[in-house]
mmCIF file of C-alpha atoms in Angstrom:
data_model
loop_
_atom_site.group_PDB
_atom_site.id
_atom_site.type_symbol
_atom_site.label_atom_id
_atom_site.label_comp_id
_atom_site.label_asym_id
_atom_site.label_seq_id
_atom_site.Cartn_x
_atom_site.Cartn_y
_atom_site.Cartn_z
ATOM 1 C CA MET T 505 30.632 23.140 225.915
ATOM 2 C CA ASN T 506 28.338 21.918 223.154
ATOM 3 C CA ARG T 507 30.260 18.662 223.011
ATOM 4 C CA PHE T 508 29.892 18.344 226.807
ATOM 5 C CA ARG T 509 26.206 18.994 226.634
ATOM 6 C CA LEU T 510 25.749 16.528 223.771
ATOM 7 C CA SER T 511 27.580 13.726 225.596
ATOM 8 C CA PHE T 512 25.716 14.468 228.769
ATOM 9 C CA LEU T 513 22.375 14.503 226.990
ATOM 10 C CA LYS T 514 23.102 11.134 225.363
ATOM 11 C CA GLY T 515 23.974 9.603 228.725
ATOM 12 C CA PHE T 516 21.111 11.308 230.478
ATOM 13 C CA PHE T 517 18.516 10.191 227.959
ATOM 14 C CA LEU T 518 19.850 6.644 228.285
ATOM 15 C CA LEU T 519 19.345 6.981 232.039
ATOM 16 C CA LEU T 520 15.794 8.191 231.423
ATOM 17 C CA LEU T 521 15.098 5.237 229.158
ATOM 18 C CA LEU T 522 16.317 2.879 231.860
ATOM 19 C CA ALA T 523 14.235 4.729 234.445
ATOM 20 C CA GLY T 524 11.191 4.690 232.134
ATOM 21 C CA PRO T 525 9.199 2.109 234.101
ATOM 22 C CA VAL T 526 9.382 4.361 237.149
ATOM 23 C CA PHE T 527 7.452 6.980 235.228
ATOM 24 C CA GLY T 528 4.891 4.586 233.738
ATOM 25 C CA GLN T 529 1.260 4.651 234.837
ATOM 26 C CA ALA T 530 -1.506 2.168 234.227
ATOM 27 C CA GLY T 531 -4.615 3.246 232.371
ATOM 28 C CA ALA T 532 -5.120 6.140 230.004
ATOM 29 C CA PRO T 533 -2.061 8.078 228.990
ATOM 30 C CA ALA T 534 -1.655 11.194 231.125
ATOM 31 C CA ALA T 535 -0.450 14.549 229.899
ATOM 32 C CA GLN T 536 3.318 14.615 229.933
ATOM 33 C CA GLN T 537 4.914 17.129 232.266
ATOM 34 C CA VAL T 538 7.975 18.919 230.947
ATOM 35 C CA VAL T 539 10.696 20.581 233.004
ATOM 36 C CA VAL T 540 13.708 22.530 231.815
ATOM 37 C CA VAL T 541 17.201 23.033 233.179
ATOM 38 C CA ASP T 542 20.124 25.230 232.184
ATOM 39 C CA PHE T 543 22.941 22.658 232.187
ATOM 40 C CA ASP T 544 25.642 25.311 231.777
ATOM 41 C CA GLU T 545 24.354 27.271 234.776
ATOM 42 C CA VAL T 546 24.173 24.089 236.844
ATOM 43 C CA PHE T 547 27.774 23.270 235.944
ATOM 44 C CA ARG T 548 29.061 26.829 236.503
ATOM 45 C CA THR T 549 27.168 27.378 239.753
ATOM 46 C CA THR T 550 27.373 24.137 241.729
ATOM 47 C CA LEU T 551 30.245 23.564 244.126
ATOM 48 C CA TYR T 552 31.192 20.482 242.121
ATOM 49 C CA GLY T 553 31.209 22.302 238.797
ATOM 50 C CA ARG T 554 33.097 25.283 240.206
ATOM 51 C CA ARG T 555 35.784 22.940 241.565
ATOM 52 C CA ILE T 556 36.212 21.312 238.154
ATOM 53 C CA ILE T 557 36.336 24.737 236.468
ATOM 54 C CA ALA T 558 38.937 25.981 238.987
ATOM 55 C CA GLU T 559 41.095 22.887 238.447
ATOM 56 C CA PHE T 560 40.878 23.349 234.680
ATOM 57 C CA GLN T 561 41.796 27.036 234.985
ATOM 58 C CA GLN T 562 44.807 26.153 237.165
ATOM 59 C CA ALA T 563 45.992 23.556 234.660
ATOM 60 C CA ASN T 564 45.459 26.016 231.811
ATOM 61 C CA GLN T 565 47.425 28.707 233.668
ATOM 62 C CA ALA T 566 50.272 26.264 234.344
ATOM 63 C CA LEU T 567 50.351 25.398 230.651
ATOM 64 C CA SER T 568 50.385 29.099 229.713
ATOM 65 C CA ASN T 569 53.241 29.726 232.153
ATOM 66 C CA GLU T 570 55.176 26.819 230.650
ATOM 67 C CA PHE T 571 54.555 28.182 227.149
ATOM 68 C CA GLU T 572 55.797 31.651 228.164
ATOM 69 C CA ARG T 573 58.926 30.145 229.740
ATOM 70 C CA ILE T 574 59.658 28.122 226.601
ATOM 71 C CA ALA T 575 59.028 31.165 224.398
ATOM 72 C CA GLU T 576 61.485 33.237 226.462
ATOM 73 C CA GLU T 577 64.108 30.488 226.207
ATOM 74 C CA LEU T 578 63.613 30.266 222.444
ATOM 75 C CA VAL T 579 63.939 34.048 222.045
ATOM 76 C CA ALA T 580 67.195 33.980 224.041
ATOM 77 C CA GLU T 581 68.468 31.015 222.031
ATOM 78 C CA GLU T 582 67.539 32.718 218.756
ATOM 79 C CA LYS T 583 69.378 35.895 219.819
ATOM 80 C CA ALA T 584 72.471 33.872 220.767
ATOM 81 C CA LEU T 585 72.288 32.105 217.414
ATOM 82 C CA SER T 586 71.924 35.420 215.611
ATOM 83 C CA ASP T 587 74.963 36.786 217.459
ATOM 84 C CA LEU T 588 77.004 33.803 216.195
ATOM 85 C CA ARG T 589 76.073 34.404 212.573
ATOM 86 C CA GLY T 590 79.011 36.679 211.719
ATOM 87 C CA SER T 591 81.649 34.580 213.467
ATOM 88 C CA THR T 592 80.499 31.102 212.408
ATOM 89 C CA ASP T 593 81.184 29.160 209.238
ATOM 90 C CA PRO T 594 78.081 29.567 206.989
ATOM 91 C CA SER T 595 77.481 25.817 206.634
ATOM 92 C CA ALA T 596 77.844 25.288 210.407
ATOM 93 C CA PHE T 597 75.523 28.234 211.051
ATOM 94 C CA LYS T 598 72.986 26.807 208.613
ATOM 95 C CA GLU T 599 73.019 23.499 210.539
ATOM 96 C CA MET T 600 72.572 25.321 213.866
ATOM 97 C CA ALA T 601 69.733 27.424 212.431
ATOM 98 C CA LEU T 602 68.031 24.318 211.048
ATOM 99 C CA ALA T 603 68.383 22.537 214.408
ATOM 100 C CA PHE T 604 66.926 25.582 216.176
ATOM 101 C CA ASP T 605 64.019 25.725 213.727
ATOM 102 C CA GLN T 606 63.286 22.025 214.232
ATOM 103 C CA LYS T 607 63.470 22.425 218.006
ATOM 104 C CA SER T 608 61.125 25.428 218.060
ATOM 105 C CA THR T 609 58.663 23.672 215.720
ATOM 106 C CA ARG T 610 58.723 20.556 217.916
ATOM 107 C CA LEU T 611 58.188 22.586 221.100
ATOM 108 C CA ARG T 612 55.281 24.529 219.559
ATOM 109 C CA LYS T 613 53.657 21.276 218.470
ATOM 110 C CA GLU T 614 54.148 19.752 221.925
ATOM 111 C CA GLN T 615 52.513 22.791 223.513
ATOM 112 C CA GLU T 616 49.591 22.658 221.085
ATOM 113 C CA ASP T 617 49.183 18.931 221.773
ATOM 114 C CA LYS T 618 49.103 19.684 225.513
ATOM 115 C CA ARG T 619 46.412 22.342 224.957
ATOM 116 C CA VAL T 620 44.286 19.904 222.951
ATOM 117 C CA GLU T 621 44.792 17.208 225.602
ATOM 118 C CA LEU T 622 43.798 19.641 228.353
ATOM 119 C CA LYS T 623 40.690 20.697 226.417
ATOM 120 C CA LEU T 624 39.656 17.068 225.895
ATOM 121 C CA ALA T 625 40.247 16.308 229.576
ATOM 122 C CA GLY T 626 38.131 19.324 230.515
ATOM 123 C CA ASP T 627 35.351 18.197 228.179
ATOM 124 C CA ALA T 628 35.432 14.691 229.641
ATOM 125 C CA ALA T 629 35.415 16.019 233.214
ATOM 126 C CA GLN T 630 32.407 18.226 232.528
ATOM 127 C CA SER T 631 30.562 15.382 230.851
ATOM 128 C CA ASP T 632 31.336 13.035 233.771
ATOM 129 C CA VAL T 633 30.155 15.604 236.303
ATOM 130 C CA LEU T 634 26.909 16.266 234.460
ATOM 131 C CA GLN T 635 26.259 12.518 234.263
ATOM 132 C CA GLN T 636 26.719 12.297 238.028
ATOM 133 C CA PHE T 637 24.019 14.957 238.328
ATOM 134 C CA GLY T 638 21.585 12.754 236.345
ATOM 135 C CA PRO T 639 20.046 10.894 239.306
ATOM 136 C CA ILE T 640 19.310 14.219 241.000
ATOM 137 C CA PHE T 641 17.566 15.461 237.850
ATOM 138 C CA VAL T 642 15.543 12.237 237.742
ATOM 139 C CA GLN T 643 14.567 12.636 241.398
ATOM 140 C CA ILE T 644 13.332 16.198 240.805
ATOM 141 C CA MET T 645 11.465 15.050 237.702
ATOM 142 C CA GLN T 646 9.743 12.285 239.660
ATOM 143 C CA GLU T 647 8.709 14.731 242.378
ATOM 144 C CA ARG T 648 7.170 16.996 239.747
ATOM 145 C CA ASN T 649 5.619 14.113 237.818
ATOM 146 C CA ALA T 650 7.682 15.151 234.810
ATOM 147 C CA THR T 651 8.533 12.748 232.029
ATOM 148 C CA ILE T 652 10.587 15.097 229.878
ATOM 149 C CA LEU T 653 13.638 17.224 230.707
ATOM 150 C CA LEU T 654 14.799 19.771 228.147
ATOM 151 C CA GLU T 655 17.787 22.092 227.964
ATOM 152 C CA LYS T 656 16.404 25.538 228.806
ATOM 153 C CA LYS T 657 18.303 27.203 225.961
ATOM 154 C CA GLN T 658 16.468 24.995 223.454
ATOM 155 C CA VAL T 659 13.013 26.101 224.599
ATOM 156 C CA VAL T 660 11.260 29.115 223.106
ATOM 157 C CA LEU T 661 8.870 29.818 225.976
ATOM 158 C CA VAL T 662 8.707 28.361 229.466
ATOM 159 C CA ILE T 663 6.961 29.291 232.688
ATOM 160 C CA ALA T 664 9.183 29.745 235.728
ATOM 161 C CA SER T 665 7.688 26.806 237.621
ATOM 162 C CA ALA T 666 8.934 24.418 234.918
ATOM 163 C CA ASP T 667 12.557 25.541 235.397
ATOM 164 C CA ILE T 668 14.352 23.202 237.815
ATOM 165 C CA THR T 669 17.787 24.835 237.500
ATOM 166 C CA LYS T 670 17.890 26.489 240.945
ATOM 167 C CA GLU T 671 16.431 23.418 242.667
ATOM 168 C CA ALA T 672 18.974 21.184 240.913
ATOM 169 C CA ILE T 673 21.857 23.437 241.985
ATOM 170 C CA ARG T 674 20.656 23.437 245.599
ATOM 171 C CA ARG T 675 20.290 19.653 245.708
ATOM 172 C CA ILE T 676 23.539 18.917 243.912
ATOM 173 C CA ASP T 677 25.416 21.129 246.366
ATOM 174 C CA GLN T 678 23.604 19.453 249.249
ATOM 175 C CA GLU T 679 24.074 15.860 248.060
ATOM 176 C CA LEU T 680 27.402 15.954 246.213
ATOM 177 C CA GLY T 681 29.189 19.031 247.561
ATOM 178 C CA ASP T 682 32.324 19.648 245.527
ATOM 179 C CA GLY T 683 32.532 15.987 244.508
ATOM 180 C CA ARG T 684 35.423 14.999 246.717
#
């Protein structure tokens, strides 16, 4: 999730830079208000985030089921190959064993590639969702006259009134629902 948070933060801070004039005030510089949010909690708790997590878990389970099916097929094929060992010409058996080894290596690599692809897709989905939450964070910041939003986990000490996590979750659910 660190990669998600990093991509989100980059996009979010760009959004804040673009929204900078909204926060500007004429005259003497005012004290800057800081608010914090737990991005992971927002993602895990909102309807939108929970939908994305559920979809990822379903895809991951489907991939695991596929892997188990392939593993069972390979075990059966290996047993059949082993049973042929005594009744097959050694050079022919060696070719069959080599072909089986290449097949199992290829299938393992394909499954690993699918896992990596699924992880990257999950990371991208989380990053996209958190970026969609950005305008809601900005709105809450404006209402609180805040100019800085920090990740709660990066702050040593914070008073409860500076934490916008629960408010963000409520508004995201209200405004975006599950994102469909």
